[in-house]
CSV table of C-alpha atoms in Angstrom, one decimal:
chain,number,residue,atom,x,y,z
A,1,UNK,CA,16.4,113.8,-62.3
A,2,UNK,CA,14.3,110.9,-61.6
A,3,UNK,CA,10.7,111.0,-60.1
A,4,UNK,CA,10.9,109.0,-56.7
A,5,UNK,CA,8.5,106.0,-56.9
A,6,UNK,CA,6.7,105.1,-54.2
A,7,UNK,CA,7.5,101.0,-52.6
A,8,UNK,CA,4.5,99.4,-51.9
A,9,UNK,CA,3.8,99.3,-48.4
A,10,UNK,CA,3.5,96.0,-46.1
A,11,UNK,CA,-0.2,95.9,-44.9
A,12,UNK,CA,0.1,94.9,-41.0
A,13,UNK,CA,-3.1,92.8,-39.4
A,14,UNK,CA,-4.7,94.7,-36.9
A,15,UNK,CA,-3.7,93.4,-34.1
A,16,UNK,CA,-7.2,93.2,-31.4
A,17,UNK,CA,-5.7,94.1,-28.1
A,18,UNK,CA,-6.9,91.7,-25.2
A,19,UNK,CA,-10.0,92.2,-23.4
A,20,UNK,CA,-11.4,92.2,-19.7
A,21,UNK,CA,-14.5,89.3,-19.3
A,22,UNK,CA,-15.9,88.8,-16.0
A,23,UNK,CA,-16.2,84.6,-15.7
A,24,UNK,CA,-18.5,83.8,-12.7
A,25,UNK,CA,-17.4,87.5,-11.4
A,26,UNK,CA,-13.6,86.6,-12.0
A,27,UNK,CA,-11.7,89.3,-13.4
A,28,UNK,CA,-10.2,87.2,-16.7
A,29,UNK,CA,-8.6,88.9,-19.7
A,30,UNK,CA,-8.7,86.9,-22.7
A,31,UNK,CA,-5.9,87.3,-24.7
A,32,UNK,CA,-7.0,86.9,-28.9
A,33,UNK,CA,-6.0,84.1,-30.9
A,34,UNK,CA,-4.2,86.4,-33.6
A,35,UNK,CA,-1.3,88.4,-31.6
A,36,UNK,CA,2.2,88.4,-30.9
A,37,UNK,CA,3.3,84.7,-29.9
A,38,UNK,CA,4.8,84.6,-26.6
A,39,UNK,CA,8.5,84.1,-26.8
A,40,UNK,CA,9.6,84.5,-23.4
A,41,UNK,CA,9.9,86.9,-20.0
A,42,UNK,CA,9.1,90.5,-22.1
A,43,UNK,CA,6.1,89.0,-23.7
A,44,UNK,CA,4.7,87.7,-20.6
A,45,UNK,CA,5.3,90.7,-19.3
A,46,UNK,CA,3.5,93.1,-21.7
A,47,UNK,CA,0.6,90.8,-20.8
A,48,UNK,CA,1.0,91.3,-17.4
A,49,UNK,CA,0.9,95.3,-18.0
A,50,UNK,CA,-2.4,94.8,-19.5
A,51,UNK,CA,-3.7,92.6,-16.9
A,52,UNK,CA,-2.5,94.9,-14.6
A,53,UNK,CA,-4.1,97.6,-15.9
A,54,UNK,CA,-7.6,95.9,-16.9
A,55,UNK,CA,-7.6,94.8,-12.7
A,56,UNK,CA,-7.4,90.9,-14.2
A,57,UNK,CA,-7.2,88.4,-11.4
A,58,UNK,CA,-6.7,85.7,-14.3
A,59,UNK,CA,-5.4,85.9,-18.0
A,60,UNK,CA,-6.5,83.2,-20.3
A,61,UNK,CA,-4.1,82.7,-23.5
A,62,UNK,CA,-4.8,80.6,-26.4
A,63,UNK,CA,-1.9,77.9,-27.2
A,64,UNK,CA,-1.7,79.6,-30.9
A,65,UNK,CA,0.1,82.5,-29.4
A,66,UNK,CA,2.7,79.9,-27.4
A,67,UNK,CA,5.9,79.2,-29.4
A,68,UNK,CA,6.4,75.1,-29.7
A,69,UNK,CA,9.7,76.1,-27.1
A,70,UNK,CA,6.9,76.7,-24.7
A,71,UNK,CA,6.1,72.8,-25.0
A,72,UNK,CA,9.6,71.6,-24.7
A,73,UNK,CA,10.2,71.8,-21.0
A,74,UNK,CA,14.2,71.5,-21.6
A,75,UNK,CA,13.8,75.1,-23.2
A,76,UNK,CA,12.3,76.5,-19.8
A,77,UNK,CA,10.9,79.1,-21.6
A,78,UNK,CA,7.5,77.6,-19.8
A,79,UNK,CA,9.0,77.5,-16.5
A,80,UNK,CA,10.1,81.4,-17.1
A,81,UNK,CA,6.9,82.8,-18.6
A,82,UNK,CA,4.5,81.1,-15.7
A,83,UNK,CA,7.2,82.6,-12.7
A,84,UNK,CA,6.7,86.0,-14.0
A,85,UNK,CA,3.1,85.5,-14.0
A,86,UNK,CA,3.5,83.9,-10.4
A,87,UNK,CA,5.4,86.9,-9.2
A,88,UNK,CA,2.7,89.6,-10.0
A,89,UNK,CA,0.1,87.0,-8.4
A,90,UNK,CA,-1.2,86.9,-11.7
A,91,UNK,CA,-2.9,83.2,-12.5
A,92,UNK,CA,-3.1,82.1,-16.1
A,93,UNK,CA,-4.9,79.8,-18.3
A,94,UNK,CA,-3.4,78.3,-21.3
A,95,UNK,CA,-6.5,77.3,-23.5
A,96,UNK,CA,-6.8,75.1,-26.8
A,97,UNK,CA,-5.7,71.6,-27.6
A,98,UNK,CA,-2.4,70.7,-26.7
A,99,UNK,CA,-2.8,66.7,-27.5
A,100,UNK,CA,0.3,66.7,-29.8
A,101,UNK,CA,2.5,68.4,-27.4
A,102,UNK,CA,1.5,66.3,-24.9
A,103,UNK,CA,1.8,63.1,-27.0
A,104,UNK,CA,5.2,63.5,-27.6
A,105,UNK,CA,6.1,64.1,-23.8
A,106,UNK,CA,5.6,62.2,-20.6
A,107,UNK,CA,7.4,65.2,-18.5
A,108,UNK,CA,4.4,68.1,-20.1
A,109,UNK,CA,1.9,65.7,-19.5
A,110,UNK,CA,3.0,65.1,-15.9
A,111,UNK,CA,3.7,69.1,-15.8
A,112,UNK,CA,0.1,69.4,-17.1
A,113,UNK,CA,-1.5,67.7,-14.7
A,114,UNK,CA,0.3,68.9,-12.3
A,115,UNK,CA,-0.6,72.5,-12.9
A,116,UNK,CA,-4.3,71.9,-13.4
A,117,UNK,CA,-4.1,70.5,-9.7
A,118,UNK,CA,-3.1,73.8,-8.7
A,119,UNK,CA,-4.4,77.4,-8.6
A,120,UNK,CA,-2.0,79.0,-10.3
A,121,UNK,CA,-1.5,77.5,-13.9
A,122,UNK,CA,-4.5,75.6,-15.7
A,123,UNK,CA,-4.4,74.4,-18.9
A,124,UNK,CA,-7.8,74.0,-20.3
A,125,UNK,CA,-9.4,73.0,-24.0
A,126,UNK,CA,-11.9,76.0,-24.2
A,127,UNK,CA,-13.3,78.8,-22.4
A,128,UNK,CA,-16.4,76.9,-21.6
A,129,UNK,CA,-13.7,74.4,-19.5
A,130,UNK,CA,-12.3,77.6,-17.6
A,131,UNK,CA,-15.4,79.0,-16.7
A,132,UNK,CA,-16.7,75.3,-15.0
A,133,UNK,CA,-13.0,75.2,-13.3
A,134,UNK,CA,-13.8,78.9,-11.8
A,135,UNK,CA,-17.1,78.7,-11.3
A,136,UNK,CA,-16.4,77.0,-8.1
A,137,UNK,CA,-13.8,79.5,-7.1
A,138,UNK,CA,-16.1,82.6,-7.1
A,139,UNK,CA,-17.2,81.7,-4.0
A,140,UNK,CA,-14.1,82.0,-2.8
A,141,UNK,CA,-12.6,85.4,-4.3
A,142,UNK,CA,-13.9,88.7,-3.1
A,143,UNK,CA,-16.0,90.6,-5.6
A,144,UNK,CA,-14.2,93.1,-7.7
């Protein structure tokens, strides 16, 4: 009979779960750059969940953790991530660079600019950008 030997065992990354941050007294879970990329409507809403459970009135989410089909508009992977967001009155931040996405199409760019006129979907290029965009708001919210 033959000893068993033992098969080396894949070390996983911790993964950091997100965390709550008041921003001007704004409720915003930041989401960390290392995590499960967002893929579509069961991702989005595990995020939710924790939003949800944190009391988040915003969640900010780095572009790392968006899949390029989040970029490509035809996919409408964006369009169904953001409207289970906008169904839970959840608002969300997307933040990093997004230049080359952008630079390869006119209808992202017009959807970006779009969405940063509004309330409910902002993309941004840092936190420091999101906390000047909500600073005005937190006049406007009640306190937590």
């Amino acid at each position: 009979m033959t000893e068993p030997t033992e098969t080396p065992q894949a070390t996983e990354t911790p993964q950091v779960p997100p965390a709550l941050q008041y921003i001007h007294g704004i409720p915003v879970l930041r989401c960390p750059s290392g995590g499960e990329p967002l893929r579509g409507e069961r991702e989005a809403l595990d995020l939710i969940g924790d939003a949800f459970s944190l009391g988040a009135a915003w969640v900010a989410i780095p572009v790392g953790r968006f899949e390029d089909a989040f970029f490509r508009l035809s996919t409408r992977v964006a369009g169904d991530i953001v409207q289970k967001f906008v169904n839970y009155r959840l608002r969300v931040a997307v933040v990093g660079d997004i230049a080359r996405h952008t630079a390869a199409s006119t209808a992202l760019r017009d959807f970006v600019r779009e969405s940063n006129r509004g309330t409910q979907l902002w993309f941004v290029p840092d936190i420091k950008a999101l906390s000047a965009r909500l600073a005005p708001e937190s006049k406007e919210l009640p306190a937590p």
